[in-house]
Every structure is written in structure tokens, then in C-alpha cells.
Coordinates of C-alpha atoms and ligand atoms in Angstrom, one line a residue:
M1 CA -83.3 53.0 315.2
L2 CA -80.0 52.4 316.5
T3 CA -80.1 50.7 319.6
R4 CA -77.3 50.4 322.7
A5 CA -76.0 47.5 321.3
D6 CA -75.4 49.0 318.0
L7 CA -73.3 51.8 319.8
A8 CA -71.5 48.9 321.5
K9 CA -70.8 47.6 318.2
Y10 CA -70.3 51.2 316.4
P11 CA -68.6 53.3 319.0
F12 CA -67.3 56.0 316.4
L13 CA -71.0 56.6 315.3
N14 CA -72.1 60.2 316.3
E15 CA -75.0 58.7 318.6
A16 CA -72.5 57.0 320.6
T17 CA -70.1 60.3 321.0
D18 CA -74.0 62.0 322.5
Y19 CA -74.4 59.1 324.8
V20 CA -71.1 59.5 325.9
K21 CA -71.6 63.2 326.2
S22 CA -74.8 62.7 327.9
L23 CA -73.3 61.3 330.8
G24 CA -71.0 64.6 331.2
L25 CA -68.1 62.8 332.8
S26 CA -64.6 64.4 332.7
I27 CA -61.2 62.6 332.5
E28 CA -60.7 62.9 336.0
D29 CA -64.3 60.7 336.8
I30 CA -62.8 58.1 334.6
R31 CA -61.1 56.7 338.1
P32 CA -60.1 52.8 338.1
E33 CA -62.0 52.4 341.7
E34 CA -65.2 53.2 339.5
Y35 CA -64.0 52.7 335.9
G36 CA -61.8 49.9 335.8
P37 CA -62.9 47.9 333.4
V38 CA -63.8 50.4 331.2
L39 CA -60.0 51.7 331.5
D40 CA -58.8 48.1 330.9
R41 CA -61.0 47.9 327.7
A42 CA -59.3 50.8 326.5
E43 CA -56.0 49.7 327.0
K44 CA -56.8 46.3 325.5
R45 CA -58.2 47.7 322.7
L46 CA -54.8 49.3 322.1
E47 CA -53.0 46.3 322.7
E48 CA -54.9 44.1 320.5
A49 CA -54.6 46.9 317.5
L50 CA -51.0 47.3 317.9
S51 CA -49.8 43.2 318.1
K52 CA -52.5 41.3 316.0
G53 CA -54.0 44.3 313.5
R54 CA -57.3 43.4 315.2
I55 CA -59.9 44.1 317.8
T56 CA -62.3 42.0 319.0
A57 CA -65.8 42.4 319.1
N58 CA -66.6 42.2 322.6
I59 CA -70.3 43.7 323.1
A60 CA -71.7 41.8 326.0
D61 CA -71.0 44.7 328.0
E62 CA -72.5 47.4 326.6
N63 CA -71.9 50.3 328.2
T64 CA -68.0 49.7 329.0
E65 CA -67.6 48.8 325.0
I66 CA -69.1 52.4 324.1
L67 CA -67.0 53.9 327.0
S68 CA -63.6 52.4 326.0
F69 CA -63.8 53.4 322.9
P70 CA -63.2 57.5 323.6
V71 CA -60.9 56.8 326.6
S72 CA -58.8 54.3 324.1
N73 CA -58.6 57.6 321.4
L74 CA -57.5 60.1 324.6
I75 CA -54.7 57.3 325.4
L76 CA -53.5 57.4 321.9
S77 CA -53.6 60.8 321.2
L78 CA -52.0 61.4 324.5
T79 CA -49.5 59.1 322.9
G80 CA -48.2 61.3 320.1
E81 CA -47.3 57.9 318.4
E82 CA -48.7 58.4 314.6
R83 CA -47.8 54.8 313.9
A84 CA -50.1 53.7 316.5
K85 CA -52.9 55.8 315.2
R86 CA -52.9 54.6 312.0
R87 CA -52.7 50.9 313.1
Y88 CA -55.0 51.4 315.2
A89 CA -57.7 53.1 312.7
L90 CA -57.3 50.4 310.8
A91 CA -57.5 47.4 313.6
E92 CA -61.0 49.3 314.4
A93 CA -62.3 49.4 310.6
K94 CA -61.6 45.7 310.3
R95 CA -64.3 45.0 313.5
A96 CA -66.4 47.3 312.1
Y97 CA -66.5 45.5 308.9
E98 CA -66.7 41.9 310.5
L99 CA -70.1 43.1 312.2
L100 CA -71.2 45.3 309.5
K101 CA -71.4 42.3 307.1
Q102 CA -73.6 40.3 309.0
E103 CA -76.1 43.4 309.5
S104 CA -79.5 43.4 307.4
P105 CA -80.0 45.9 304.5
D106 CA -81.5 48.4 306.5
K107 CA -79.0 48.8 309.1
L108 CA -76.4 49.3 306.5
E109 CA -78.5 51.9 305.1
L110 CA -78.9 53.7 308.7
I111 CA -75.3 53.8 309.6
A112 CA -74.0 54.7 306.0
S113 CA -76.7 57.5 305.9
S114 CA -76.7 58.8 309.3
A115 CA -73.1 58.5 310.1
F116 CA -71.4 59.6 307.0
Q117 CA -74.3 61.1 305.2
W118 CA -74.0 58.8 302.3
K119 CA -76.1 58.9 299.1
L120 CA -77.4 55.1 299.2
R121 CA -80.3 53.3 297.6
R122 CA -81.6 50.2 297.9
T123 CA -81.8 48.1 295.1
N124 CA -82.8 44.8 293.2
M125 CA -80.7 44.4 290.3
Q126 CA -79.3 41.3 289.0
F127 CA -76.3 41.6 286.4
G128 CA -74.7 37.9 285.5
R129 CA -74.7 36.1 288.7
R130 CA -74.3 38.9 291.1
L131 CA -77.3 40.2 292.8
Y132 CA -76.9 44.1 293.7
D133 CA -78.8 45.0 297.0
F134 CA -77.5 48.7 296.8
S135 CA -76.2 51.9 294.7
I136 CA -74.0 54.0 296.0
G137 CA -73.3 57.5 294.9
L138 CA -70.5 58.0 292.8
T139 CA -68.6 60.5 295.0
D140 CA -69.1 58.0 298.0
Y141 CA -68.1 55.3 296.1
L142 CA -65.0 56.9 295.0
R143 CA -63.3 58.2 298.1
N144 CA -63.6 55.0 299.7
A145 CA -63.0 52.4 296.7
I146 CA -59.9 55.1 295.9
H147 CA -57.8 53.0 298.7
L148 CA -58.5 49.8 297.9
K149 CA -56.1 47.7 295.5
E150 CA -58.3 44.5 294.2
P151 CA -59.3 45.3 290.3
R152 CA -63.1 44.9 290.9
W153 CA -63.0 48.3 292.8
K154 CA -61.8 50.1 289.7
L155 CA -64.8 52.1 288.0
S156 CA -64.0 50.5 285.0
N157 CA -65.2 47.2 286.4
R158 CA -68.3 48.4 288.1
V159 CA -71.8 48.8 286.8
L160 CA -72.9 52.2 286.7
D161 CA -76.8 53.3 287.0
H162 CA -77.6 57.0 286.7
G163 CA -74.8 58.2 288.6
F164 CA -74.8 55.6 290.9
V165 CA -72.5 52.7 291.6
L166 CA -74.0 49.2 291.6
A167 CA -72.9 47.2 295.1
T168 CA -73.5 44.2 296.8
R169 CA -74.2 44.0 301.0
D170 CA -70.7 42.6 301.4
E171 CA -69.3 45.6 299.2
I172 CA -70.9 48.2 301.0
A173 CA -69.8 46.8 304.6
R174 CA -66.0 46.8 303.1
L175 CA -66.6 50.6 301.6
L176 CA -68.2 51.4 305.0
E177 CA -64.9 49.6 306.5
E178 CA -62.5 52.5 304.6
E179 CA -64.9 55.4 305.9
V180 CA -64.5 53.9 309.5
R181 CA -60.7 53.9 309.1
S182 CA -61.0 57.8 308.1
K183 CA -63.2 58.6 310.8
V184 CA -61.2 56.7 313.3
L185 CA -58.1 58.4 312.6
D186 CA -58.9 61.6 312.0
R187 CA -60.6 61.3 316.0
A188 CA -57.5 60.1 317.2
S189 CA -55.3 62.4 315.6
R190 CA -57.5 65.4 317.2
P191 CA -55.4 67.8 319.4
T192 CA -56.2 67.1 322.7
A193 CA -57.1 70.3 324.7
S194 CA -54.7 70.6 327.5
V195 CA -55.3 68.0 330.2
N196 CA -53.9 67.1 333.5
V197 CA -53.2 64.0 333.1
P198 CA -54.0 61.9 336.0
P199 CA -51.3 59.7 337.5
F200 CA -53.6 56.5 336.5
L201 CA -54.0 57.3 332.9
G202 CA -50.1 58.1 333.0
Q203 CA -49.4 54.7 333.5
R204 CA -51.5 53.5 330.9
I205 CA -49.8 56.1 328.3
E206 CA -46.4 54.8 329.0
H207 CA -47.9 51.2 328.7
V208 CA -49.4 51.9 324.9
R209 CA -45.8 53.6 324.0
N210 CA -43.8 50.6 325.4
L211 CA -46.4 48.4 323.3
T212 CA -46.0 50.5 320.3
V213 CA -42.0 50.2 320.1
K214 CA -42.4 46.3 321.1
Y215 CA -44.8 45.5 318.1
L216 CA -43.8 48.5 315.4
G217 CA -40.4 49.0 316.3
T218 CA -38.4 51.9 317.4
P219 CA -38.9 55.0 315.3
V220 CA -36.4 55.0 312.4
H221 CA -37.1 58.6 311.2
Y222 CA -36.2 57.5 307.9
E223 CA -33.2 55.4 308.8
L224 CA -31.9 53.8 305.3
P225 CA -31.6 50.1 305.1
R226 CA -28.3 48.5 305.8
V227 CA -27.5 47.8 302.3
P228 CA -23.9 48.4 300.6
V229 CA -24.1 51.5 299.8
P230 CA -27.4 53.3 300.9
E231 CA -26.7 56.9 299.8
A232 CA -26.8 55.3 295.9
M233 CA -30.6 54.8 296.3
P234 CA -32.9 56.3 293.7
P235 CA -35.6 59.1 294.8
C236 CA -38.5 56.6 294.4
V237 CA -36.7 54.0 296.7
R238 CA -36.3 56.4 299.5
N239 CA -40.0 58.2 299.1
L240 CA -41.2 54.3 299.8
I241 CA -39.5 54.0 302.7
S242 CA -40.1 57.1 304.1
L243 CA -44.1 56.7 303.5
L244 CA -43.5 53.4 305.6
D245 CA -42.0 55.0 308.0
S246 CA -44.7 57.5 308.7
G247 CA -47.7 54.7 308.4
K248 CA -48.7 55.9 305.2
N249 CA -50.5 53.5 303.1
V250 CA -47.9 52.1 300.3
Q251 CA -50.1 50.5 297.5
H252 CA -49.1 47.0 296.2
M253 CA -46.9 48.3 293.1
G254 CA -44.9 50.7 295.5
R255 CA -44.4 47.7 297.9
F256 CA -43.2 45.2 295.5
T257 CA -40.9 47.8 293.9
L258 CA -39.5 48.1 297.3
A259 CA -39.5 44.7 298.1
A260 CA -37.6 43.5 294.6
F261 CA -35.3 46.7 294.7
L262 CA -33.8 45.4 298.1
V263 CA -33.8 41.8 297.3
N264 CA -31.6 43.0 293.8
I265 CA -29.1 44.9 295.2
G266 CA -28.4 42.3 298.0
A267 CA -29.8 43.7 301.7
E268 CA -30.5 40.8 304.2
Q269 CA -34.3 39.2 304.4
E270 CA -34.5 40.4 308.0
E271 CA -32.9 44.5 306.9
I272 CA -36.2 44.2 304.2
I273 CA -38.8 43.1 306.8
R274 CA -37.6 45.7 309.2
V275 CA -38.2 48.5 306.3
F276 CA -41.8 47.1 306.1
K277 CA -42.4 47.0 309.8
P278 CA -44.0 50.6 310.4
A279 CA -46.8 50.0 307.8
S280 CA -50.0 49.9 309.9
D281 CA -50.9 46.7 308.3
F282 CA -47.8 45.1 308.7
S283 CA -48.2 41.6 309.3
E284 CA -44.4 39.8 309.9
R285 CA -45.5 36.0 308.0
M286 CA -46.9 37.7 305.4
T287 CA -44.0 39.9 304.7
R288 CA -41.4 37.2 305.1
Y289 CA -43.5 35.2 302.6
Q290 CA -43.8 37.9 299.9
V291 CA -39.9 38.6 300.3
E292 CA -39.2 35.3 300.0
H293 CA -41.5 34.7 297.1
I294 CA -40.2 37.7 295.4
A295 CA -36.3 36.1 296.1
G296 CA -37.3 33.2 294.3
Q297 CA -37.3 30.9 297.5
R298 CA -40.8 29.8 297.0
G299 CA -43.2 29.1 294.6
G300 CA -41.8 28.6 290.5
R301 CA -38.6 29.6 292.0
T302 CA -38.4 32.9 290.0
K303 CA -36.5 36.1 291.2
Y304 CA -38.3 39.0 290.7
T305 CA -36.4 42.2 288.9
C306 CA -37.4 45.8 290.1
P307 CA -40.2 47.2 287.3
M308 CA -38.9 49.5 285.0
C309 CA -39.3 53.7 285.5
T310 CA -41.8 53.8 282.9
T311 CA -44.0 51.4 284.8
L312 CA -43.6 53.0 287.9
K313 CA -44.6 56.3 286.2
T314 CA -47.8 55.0 285.2
H315 CA -48.4 53.4 288.9
G316 CA -47.0 56.9 290.4
V317 CA -44.4 55.6 292.3
C318 CA -42.1 57.2 290.4
Y319 CA -41.0 60.4 292.5
K320 CA -39.1 63.8 292.0
P321 CA -37.0 62.4 289.6
D322 CA -33.3 64.0 289.2
E323 CA -30.8 64.4 286.8
I324 CA -29.2 60.6 287.2
C325 CA -32.9 59.5 286.6
A326 CA -33.0 61.3 283.1
T327 CA -29.9 58.7 282.1
I328 CA -31.3 55.3 283.5
R329 CA -34.4 53.2 282.7
N330 CA -34.6 51.3 286.3
P331 CA -34.0 52.1 289.7
L332 CA -31.6 49.7 289.8
S333 CA -29.4 51.3 287.3
Y334 CA -29.8 54.1 289.4
Y335 CA -28.2 52.4 292.3
K336 CA -25.5 50.7 290.1
T337 CA -24.3 54.2 288.6
Q338 CA -24.8 56.0 291.9
A339 CA -23.0 52.8 293.9
R340 CA -20.3 53.3 291.3
T341 CA -20.1 56.9 291.4
L342 CA -19.9 57.3 295.4
T343 CA -17.7 54.3 295.7
R344 CA -15.1 55.6 293.4
G345 CA -15.1 59.1 294.8
K346 CA -14.5 57.3 298.6
K347 CA -11.5 55.5 296.9
A348 CA -10.1 58.5 295.8
V349 CA -10.0 60.0 299.6
N350 CA -8.8 57.3 300.7
Ligands
SF4_1 S1 -37.1 58.0 287.1 FE1 -37.1 55.9 287.7 S2 -35.1 55.9 289.2 FE2 -35.8 57.4 289.3 S3 -37.4 58.1 290.8 FE3 -38.3 57.7 288.7 S4 -38.9 55.4 289.0 FE4 -37.4 56.2 290.3

């Protein structure tokens, strides 16, 4: 059975939604005089997600923790900030993972089957040094593992048992994290029924909008980075910038390609970091470290070049190749060819 403490830990569960519904509260009822701590916690959830990408598990006051979750979702959906929604969903999912990995196998099984209808079985099998506590249905596994980058999640690296994938307790918690991210994002993205927003909530919505700009930057709407000839960028690179700008997930190969491309065409380091800023999991420290590494300012001091088009095709990074793509083998060659043509054209006009 799920307890009130469980609902405070996992307020995205249907049982938590039912509990909130049973209180029969409307938006006007959540007044600061009575529900100040709930409003504060809801805003804090969003502030932590936007500023640090993490949300603390503050479960001492169970009622406040349960109620603040739908209020956070409401504030977020009223801001209309897609980038903030993705960042928030990821932060809630990470919070859940930290708690889930401490749960007993029974509790994990209950959450996976009741909240997400997973096909999950208890096992006790050992292969090599690994002890597997669970086997998970293939569809449930693939739906979530597809977002995970490490090689260990590839199906070819897994042990299969009659259509089920063996998994450890921690792996089940990690796969649940992905499921929670999708669920929270779906919930925060649901259109809000037209409501008269009370003034006390209006101020909080405005505050979250300001925080979004503070931590995620001003929406750039696909503004190209300031590089010598921005119009000369190939379709794959433009697409990567566009995906990041809309807060969508870009896999490792895409991120590496973008950073290596920008480093090699002479973009400023700050400019490269700005391009990555809208990513839902953006960390300035990590991005700076990786860009410096690619630029050869760290580690073995090797400056990396951009991967070849054939490699990018294999990894699904190539995007709508055009007629220039047919004449080159690397996005950097595309840029050089196009920059030459464009600059020549400008000189001719001048
Ligand atoms: S062919 Fe090369 S340059 Fe063109 S879109 Fe594909 S990966 Fe990019």
C-alpha cells in the first residue's frame, strides 16, 4: 500500500492526484493566508529546477509536499515557457530517482506497476558479478532506455529472458526516472482550462517567468551564433541549434558535433556556451569544461575536429541534406564552401 509519505515523495502518482481531488480545492482556495507554505514550496520547486536542475526532497511536511506539486504545474503551464517545463520535468525526475533508488524492491514494483503499468517481474538471477532483482517487459524497457546514452542500456548489451530484460534495482529506478520525466512534462504541458488567475498567483507566475530568463536566458528563437558567416552553417548544425533552443534533448553525438563545429569555425567560447544554455540539463560548468576539452585547452591538449557526414548519418545527426551536402564530406567543408560563396557575393555587391 502507498502511504501519505509515499505520495509526498512521489506526488506525480495517480494516488496523489486522487488525494488532491478529494480535498475539493479550487485555484481561488489556495490563498496565501491559508496555503502560504504550499505556494512557497511550489515556487521553490520551480526556482530550484531552474537554477540548479535539481529539486530537494523536502518531505517532512507531507501535505505541503503533495499539494505544492500540482500548484507548481499550474504556475508553470500559465507561464507558457516550454524551456522551463522541460527543465522542471527533468529536475522532478531526478528528485524521484534519488528517492526511488532507496526503496525496497516491493515498493519499486508497486510504483512501476500502479503508476506506469509496467510489466515487471521479480527475479533473482546472477550473470557474472551482477545480481538482477527484476526483469522488465521489452516495450517498457525500450520506451525508457532509448533516452539513455550509456552503452550499457543498448539492447545488444542486455541479458534477455523470454521477452523480458533483466535489470538491477538501481536500473529500474533509473528507468522509472525517465518515465517520471515524460509524465511530469506531459502534465505541465496540458492546456490549462481558462481560469481567472487570482492576483496572488499572478505575481508568482511573473516571478517564475523572470527566473526562466535569468537562468535559461532570453529566448533566442533560433538566433544563429555570432560566427564569421552564420548563414553558411549546414542544415545539421542549424537543426542542432534549433533543437537546443526549443529545449529538446540532443544526444551526445549531436552536442559534440555542434561544439566541435563551432570551435573549428572560430566561434568565441562564450558564444558556444550561450548556444547550449537552453538545454533542459544545461550546466555552465560542465559545458565550459567540455568546450575547453574539445578546443584542446584541457587533458591531452588535442583539438577535436567535427565528425564526418557518414558518421553523422549513422548517428541520426545529419538533417535534410541539401545540394551542397552532395559535394562535401564534413560539415566544416560545407561551411567553408558556403562562406566563400557568400563572402564573394557580398564583395561583388559592395
Ligand atoms: S550531409 Fe553532412 S553537412 Fe549536410 S546535413 Fe548531413 S551531416 Fe550535415
